[in-house]
Coordinates of C-alpha atoms in Angstrom, one line a residue:
M122 CA -90.1 -4.9 68.2
Y123 CA -92.4 -7.2 66.3
C124 CA -92.6 -8.6 62.7
E125 CA -95.3 -8.8 60.1
W126 CA -95.3 -11.0 57.0
F127 CA -97.3 -10.0 53.9
S128 CA -98.0 -11.3 50.4
T129 CA -98.7 -8.0 48.6
P130 CA -96.3 -5.0 48.3
E131 CA -96.1 -3.2 51.7
P132 CA -96.9 0.5 51.5
D133 CA -94.7 1.0 54.6
Y134 CA -91.7 0.2 52.4
G135 CA -92.2 3.6 50.8
K136 CA -92.1 5.3 54.3
L137 CA -88.9 3.5 55.2
V138 CA -87.0 4.3 52.0
S139 CA -88.2 7.9 52.1
E140 CA -86.9 8.2 55.6
L141 CA -83.6 6.7 54.7
Y142 CA -82.9 8.3 51.3
G143 CA -85.2 11.3 51.1
S144 CA -88.4 11.7 49.2
E145 CA -87.0 11.8 45.6
V146 CA -84.8 8.7 45.8
G147 CA -87.1 7.0 48.2
G148 CA -90.0 7.6 45.9
A149 CA -88.1 6.1 42.9
L150 CA -87.2 3.0 44.9
Y151 CA -90.8 2.6 46.0
R152 CA -92.1 2.8 42.5
S153 CA -89.5 0.2 41.4
Y154 CA -90.5 -2.0 44.3
I155 CA -94.2 -1.8 43.3
E156 CA -93.5 -2.4 39.6
Q157 CA -91.3 -5.4 40.3
L158 CA -93.6 -7.2 42.7
S159 CA -96.6 -6.4 40.6
S160 CA -95.1 -8.3 37.6
R161 CA -95.9 -11.8 38.7
E162 CA -96.8 -12.8 35.1
L163 CA -93.1 -12.4 34.3
W164 CA -91.4 -14.2 37.1
G165 CA -94.1 -16.2 38.8
H166 CA -93.1 -19.4 37.0
R167 CA -89.7 -19.1 38.7
L168 CA -90.1 -17.4 42.1
D169 CA -92.4 -17.4 45.1
W170 CA -92.0 -14.4 47.3
S171 CA -93.2 -13.0 50.6
G172 CA -92.3 -9.8 52.4
V173 CA -91.4 -9.1 56.0
G174 CA -91.4 -5.9 58.0
I175 CA -89.9 -5.1 61.4
Y176 CA -91.8 -2.6 63.5
N177 CA -91.1 -0.7 66.7
Q178 CA -94.1 1.0 68.3
G179 CA -95.9 0.9 65.0
A180 CA -93.1 2.5 62.9
I181 CA -91.4 0.3 60.3
T182 CA -87.6 0.0 61.0
A183 CA -86.6 -2.8 58.5
H184 CA -88.0 -4.5 55.4
A185 CA -87.0 -7.4 53.1
V186 CA -88.5 -9.6 50.4
V187 CA -87.8 -13.3 50.6
Q188 CA -87.8 -15.0 47.2
T189 CA -87.7 -18.8 47.0
T190 CA -86.9 -20.2 43.6
K191 CA -88.9 -23.0 41.9
D192 CA -86.1 -24.2 39.6
K193 CA -83.3 -24.5 42.1
P194 CA -82.9 -24.8 45.8
L195 CA -82.1 -21.1 46.5
V196 CA -83.5 -18.2 48.5
Y197 CA -82.8 -14.6 47.5
I198 CA -83.4 -11.9 50.1
G199 CA -83.9 -8.5 48.5
F200 CA -85.3 -5.0 48.9
V201 CA -83.4 -5.0 52.2
E202 CA -83.7 -1.7 54.0
C203 CA -82.9 -1.1 57.7
V204 CA -82.2 1.7 60.1
D205 CA -78.7 1.8 61.5
D206 CA -79.4 -0.5 64.5
T207 CA -77.7 -3.9 65.0
A208 CA -80.7 -5.1 67.1
V209 CA -83.1 -4.4 64.3
A210 CA -80.9 -6.1 61.7
A211 CA -80.5 -9.1 63.9
F212 CA -84.2 -9.4 64.5
L213 CA -84.9 -9.1 60.8
M214 CA -82.5 -11.9 60.0
K215 CA -83.7 -14.1 62.8
T216 CA -87.3 -13.7 61.6
I217 CA -86.3 -14.7 58.1
Q218 CA -84.0 -17.6 59.1
D219 CA -86.6 -19.1 61.5
E220 CA -89.1 -19.1 58.6
L221 CA -86.6 -20.7 56.2
R222 CA -85.6 -23.4 58.6
S223 CA -89.3 -24.2 59.0
Q224 CA -90.5 -23.9 55.4
H225 CA -87.5 -24.1 53.2
P226 CA -84.6 -26.0 54.8
H227 CA -81.4 -26.9 53.0
R228 CA -81.5 -24.0 50.6
A229 CA -78.6 -21.7 49.7
V230 CA -79.4 -18.2 50.8
Y231 CA -78.2 -14.9 49.2
I232 CA -78.5 -11.4 50.6
P233 CA -79.2 -8.8 49.2
V234 CA -80.9 -9.4 45.8
N235 CA -82.5 -6.2 44.5
L236 CA -84.7 -6.2 41.4
S237 CA -83.1 -9.3 39.8
I238 CA -80.1 -11.5 40.3
W239 CA -78.8 -10.0 37.0
H240 CA -79.3 -6.4 38.0
N241 CA -78.0 -5.6 41.4
Y242 CA -77.2 -8.0 44.2
R243 CA -74.6 -6.3 46.4
F244 CA -74.3 -4.2 49.5
K245 CA -72.1 -1.2 49.0
V246 CA -69.1 -1.2 51.3
R247 CA -67.4 2.0 50.2
G248 CA -67.9 4.8 47.7
T249 CA -70.0 8.0 48.0
D250 CA -71.4 8.4 44.5
W251 CA -74.3 6.4 43.0
L252 CA -73.1 4.9 39.7
P253 CA -75.4 4.1 36.8
F254 CA -77.4 0.8 37.2
E255 CA -76.7 0.9 40.9
S256 CA -79.6 0.9 43.5
P257 CA -79.0 3.2 46.4
T258 CA -77.9 1.6 49.6
K259 CA -76.5 2.6 52.9
L260 CA -72.8 2.0 53.6
Y261 CA -73.6 0.6 57.1
Y262 CA -75.7 -2.2 55.7
A263 CA -72.6 -4.4 55.0
G264 CA -71.6 -4.2 58.6
L265 CA -75.1 -4.7 60.0
F266 CA -75.6 -8.0 58.1
S267 CA -72.0 -9.4 57.9
G268 CA -72.4 -11.8 60.7
F269 CA -75.5 -13.7 59.5
L270 CA -74.2 -15.5 56.4
P271 CA -70.7 -17.0 56.4
T272 CA -69.5 -16.5 52.8
K273 CA -69.1 -13.4 50.7
E274 CA -68.3 -12.4 47.1
L275 CA -66.5 -9.1 46.5
Y276 CA -67.1 -6.6 43.6
S277 CA -65.5 -3.3 42.7
S278 CA -66.0 -0.3 40.4
Y279 CA -63.1 1.6 38.9
R280 CA -62.4 5.0 37.3
L281 CA -59.6 5.7 34.9
K282 CA -58.6 8.2 32.2
I283 CA -59.2 6.8 28.8
P284 CA -55.7 6.0 27.4
R285 CA -55.0 8.3 24.5
F286 CA -52.7 5.8 22.7
L287 CA -55.9 4.1 21.5
V288 CA -56.5 7.0 19.1
G289 CA -53.5 5.9 17.0
A290 CA -54.1 2.2 17.6
I291 CA -57.5 2.1 16.1
A292 CA -57.0 5.2 13.9
R293 CA -59.9 7.1 15.5
T294 CA -62.4 4.8 13.8
R295 CA -65.1 3.1 15.8
I296 CA -65.5 -0.1 13.8
R297 CA -62.2 -1.1 12.4
P298 CA -60.9 -4.4 13.8
A299 CA -57.6 -4.4 11.8
A300 CA -55.7 -6.3 14.5
H301 CA -58.3 -9.1 14.4
P302 CA -59.6 -9.3 10.8
Q303 CA -61.5 -12.6 11.5
Y304 CA -63.9 -10.6 13.8
K305 CA -66.5 -8.1 12.5
L306 CA -67.7 -5.4 14.9
R307 CA -71.1 -3.8 14.7
N308 CA -73.2 -1.5 16.8
L309 CA -76.6 -2.1 18.4
S310 CA -79.3 -1.7 15.8
P311 CA -81.9 0.9 16.9
D312 CA -84.4 -0.5 14.4
N313 CA -84.0 -4.0 15.7
H314 CA -83.1 -3.7 19.3
L315 CA -85.3 -6.6 20.3
R316 CA -83.2 -8.9 18.2
D317 CA -80.0 -7.5 19.7
M318 CA -81.4 -7.9 23.2
R319 CA -82.1 -11.5 22.5
I320 CA -78.5 -11.9 21.3
I321 CA -77.3 -10.3 24.5
Y322 CA -79.5 -12.5 26.6
D323 CA -78.5 -15.8 24.8
L324 CA -74.8 -15.0 25.0
S325 CA -75.1 -13.9 28.6
V326 CA -76.7 -17.2 29.6
Q327 CA -73.7 -19.0 28.1
V328 CA -71.0 -16.7 29.5
F329 CA -72.4 -16.1 33.0
E330 CA -73.8 -19.6 33.5
S331 CA -73.9 -20.4 37.2
D332 CA -75.9 -22.1 39.9
H333 CA -78.3 -19.2 40.1
S334 CA -81.9 -19.3 39.0
M335 CA -81.9 -17.9 35.4
P336 CA -84.5 -15.2 34.5
S337 CA -86.5 -15.7 31.3
F338 CA -85.9 -13.5 28.3
E339 CA -89.2 -11.7 29.1
E340 CA -87.8 -10.9 32.6
F341 CA -84.5 -9.7 31.1
Q342 CA -86.3 -7.6 28.5
A343 CA -88.5 -5.9 31.1
I344 CA -85.4 -4.9 33.1
Y345 CA -83.3 -3.7 30.2
Q346 CA -85.6 -2.6 27.4
D347 CA -85.7 1.0 28.5
V348 CA -81.9 1.1 28.7
A349 CA -81.6 -0.4 25.2
R350 CA -84.0 2.1 23.7
S351 CA -82.4 5.1 25.3
A352 CA -78.8 4.2 25.1
D353 CA -76.5 5.6 22.4
P354 CA -76.2 2.5 20.0
R355 CA -72.6 3.4 19.3
Y356 CA -71.7 2.4 22.9
I357 CA -73.1 -1.1 22.5
L358 CA -70.8 -3.2 20.3
F359 CA -71.0 -6.8 19.1
A360 CA -68.1 -8.9 17.9
E361 CA -69.0 -11.5 15.2
E362 CA -67.2 -14.4 13.6
D363 CA -68.7 -15.9 10.5
G364 CA -72.1 -14.4 11.4
E365 CA -72.1 -15.7 15.0
T366 CA -71.9 -13.2 17.9
V367 CA -69.0 -14.2 20.1
G368 CA -68.9 -11.2 22.4
F369 CA -70.4 -7.8 23.3
I370 CA -69.8 -4.7 25.4
I371 CA -72.5 -2.4 26.8
A372 CA -71.7 1.1 28.0
V373 CA -73.5 4.3 28.7
K374 CA -72.2 7.8 27.9
R375 CA -73.0 10.7 30.2
A376 CA -71.4 14.1 29.6
K377 CA -67.7 13.3 29.2
K378 CA -67.8 10.0 31.0
V379 CA -68.4 6.5 29.8
Y380 CA -69.7 3.7 32.1
V381 CA -69.1 0.1 31.0
K382 CA -71.8 -2.1 32.3
T383 CA -71.1 -5.5 30.8
L384 CA -68.4 -7.1 28.8
A385 CA -68.9 -10.7 27.7
V386 CA -67.1 -13.2 25.5
L387 CA -68.1 -16.7 24.7
P388 CA -65.9 -19.2 26.6
S389 CA -64.8 -20.8 23.3
H390 CA -63.3 -17.4 22.3
Q391 CA -61.8 -16.2 25.5
G392 CA -58.1 -15.5 25.4
R393 CA -58.2 -14.6 21.7
G394 CA -58.3 -10.8 22.1
V395 CA -62.0 -10.3 21.6
G396 CA -62.6 -8.6 24.9
R397 CA -59.6 -6.3 24.3
L398 CA -60.8 -5.5 20.8
L399 CA -64.3 -4.5 22.1
Y400 CA -62.9 -2.5 24.9
D401 CA -60.2 -0.7 22.9
T402 CA -62.7 0.1 20.1
L403 CA -65.2 1.5 22.6
C404 CA -62.5 3.7 24.2
A405 CA -61.3 5.0 20.8
G406 CA -64.8 6.0 19.9
A407 CA -65.3 7.7 23.3
L408 CA -62.2 9.7 22.7
D409 CA -63.6 10.8 19.4
D410 CA -66.7 12.1 21.3
G411 CA -64.6 14.1 23.6
C412 CA -64.8 11.8 26.6
D413 CA -61.9 11.6 29.0
T414 CA -63.0 9.3 31.8
L415 CA -64.2 5.7 31.9
Y416 CA -65.8 3.7 34.7
G417 CA -65.8 -0.1 34.9
L418 CA -68.9 -1.0 36.9
T419 CA -69.3 -3.7 39.5
M420 CA -66.7 -6.2 38.4
R421 CA -66.5 -9.4 40.5
N422 CA -63.0 -9.4 41.9
D423 CA -62.2 -12.9 40.8
R424 CA -63.4 -12.6 37.1
L425 CA -61.1 -12.4 34.1
I426 CA -62.5 -9.0 33.2
T427 CA -60.4 -7.4 36.0
R428 CA -57.3 -8.1 33.8
L429 CA -58.5 -5.3 31.6
V430 CA -58.2 -2.8 34.4
P431 CA -55.0 -0.9 33.7
P432 CA -52.4 0.3 36.1
G433 CA -53.4 3.7 37.6
A434 CA -57.1 2.9 37.7
K435 CA -58.8 4.1 40.9
K436 CA -61.2 1.9 42.8
V437 CA -64.2 4.2 43.5
A438 CA -66.6 1.7 45.0
E439 CA -66.6 -1.8 46.6
Y440 CA -69.6 -4.1 47.1
V441 CA -70.2 -7.4 49.0
L442 CA -72.8 -10.2 48.4
Y443 CA -73.4 -12.4 51.5
K444 CA -74.4 -16.0 51.1
D445 CA -74.4 -19.3 53.0
G446 CA -73.2 -21.6 50.2

């Protein structure tokens, strides 16, 4: 085996993902890879990147992108693909870690980060279906890479039947916050989705503030604008108090199923029932539309949002993020 470093997107990545996932999914992943790494004008102020491939007799067997942040002492390792071979995975990680020790010592390292730290940054541990917003991955990845970074964060996705008691609780009306009259609910505005995306971004920065490198609004917009334009605006709700947005929920409806992507409430308003109001109102509207099943997507296991998961919900997928700090 031998390694090669590169500074432009590597065409062999397309060969590897097609081998691992088939031509249709592999082709979609390769197009996303090219699009992301060709958008330096969006993220170049925040990230430097280089790619690395592992080869055996001229055939690519593993690939990763190493992103070093300019605003914080972090390294994100993403676009990680690998054949099911512990020796290949070990050689990939040794190659990366040797480079980091030489060029970027004393940085926290996270693996894997695909597309963006806000989009998908987990290895899938269990679950056979690909859920919305989830990049395909191989279940064996988590085992292959578990020994290289000492710390892990755990995430889960859940499926449940939408509770029918909500029909009476909110009187089969989408926007009727009778239980919390101080809060006004509204839907995403199709005619002003850019304004609403900005609201989602600004509130997310406050709610999900962390030690991570934060993408600019332009990066955020590039990732989510197609979702915002194509989503049913009735499944994106905002909670306002005195004209200020204090929370939102984003979901996608497909057939008779609803997938909740993000629920956020300002820290100053947490514990006041805002999240429950958004969630219950969304569920009541989904029942009106004939939906019967709801999925909660990739919730971090130690977040408050898991309190909204009712008894009887089934865990359908688990994920892990490895890090060294």
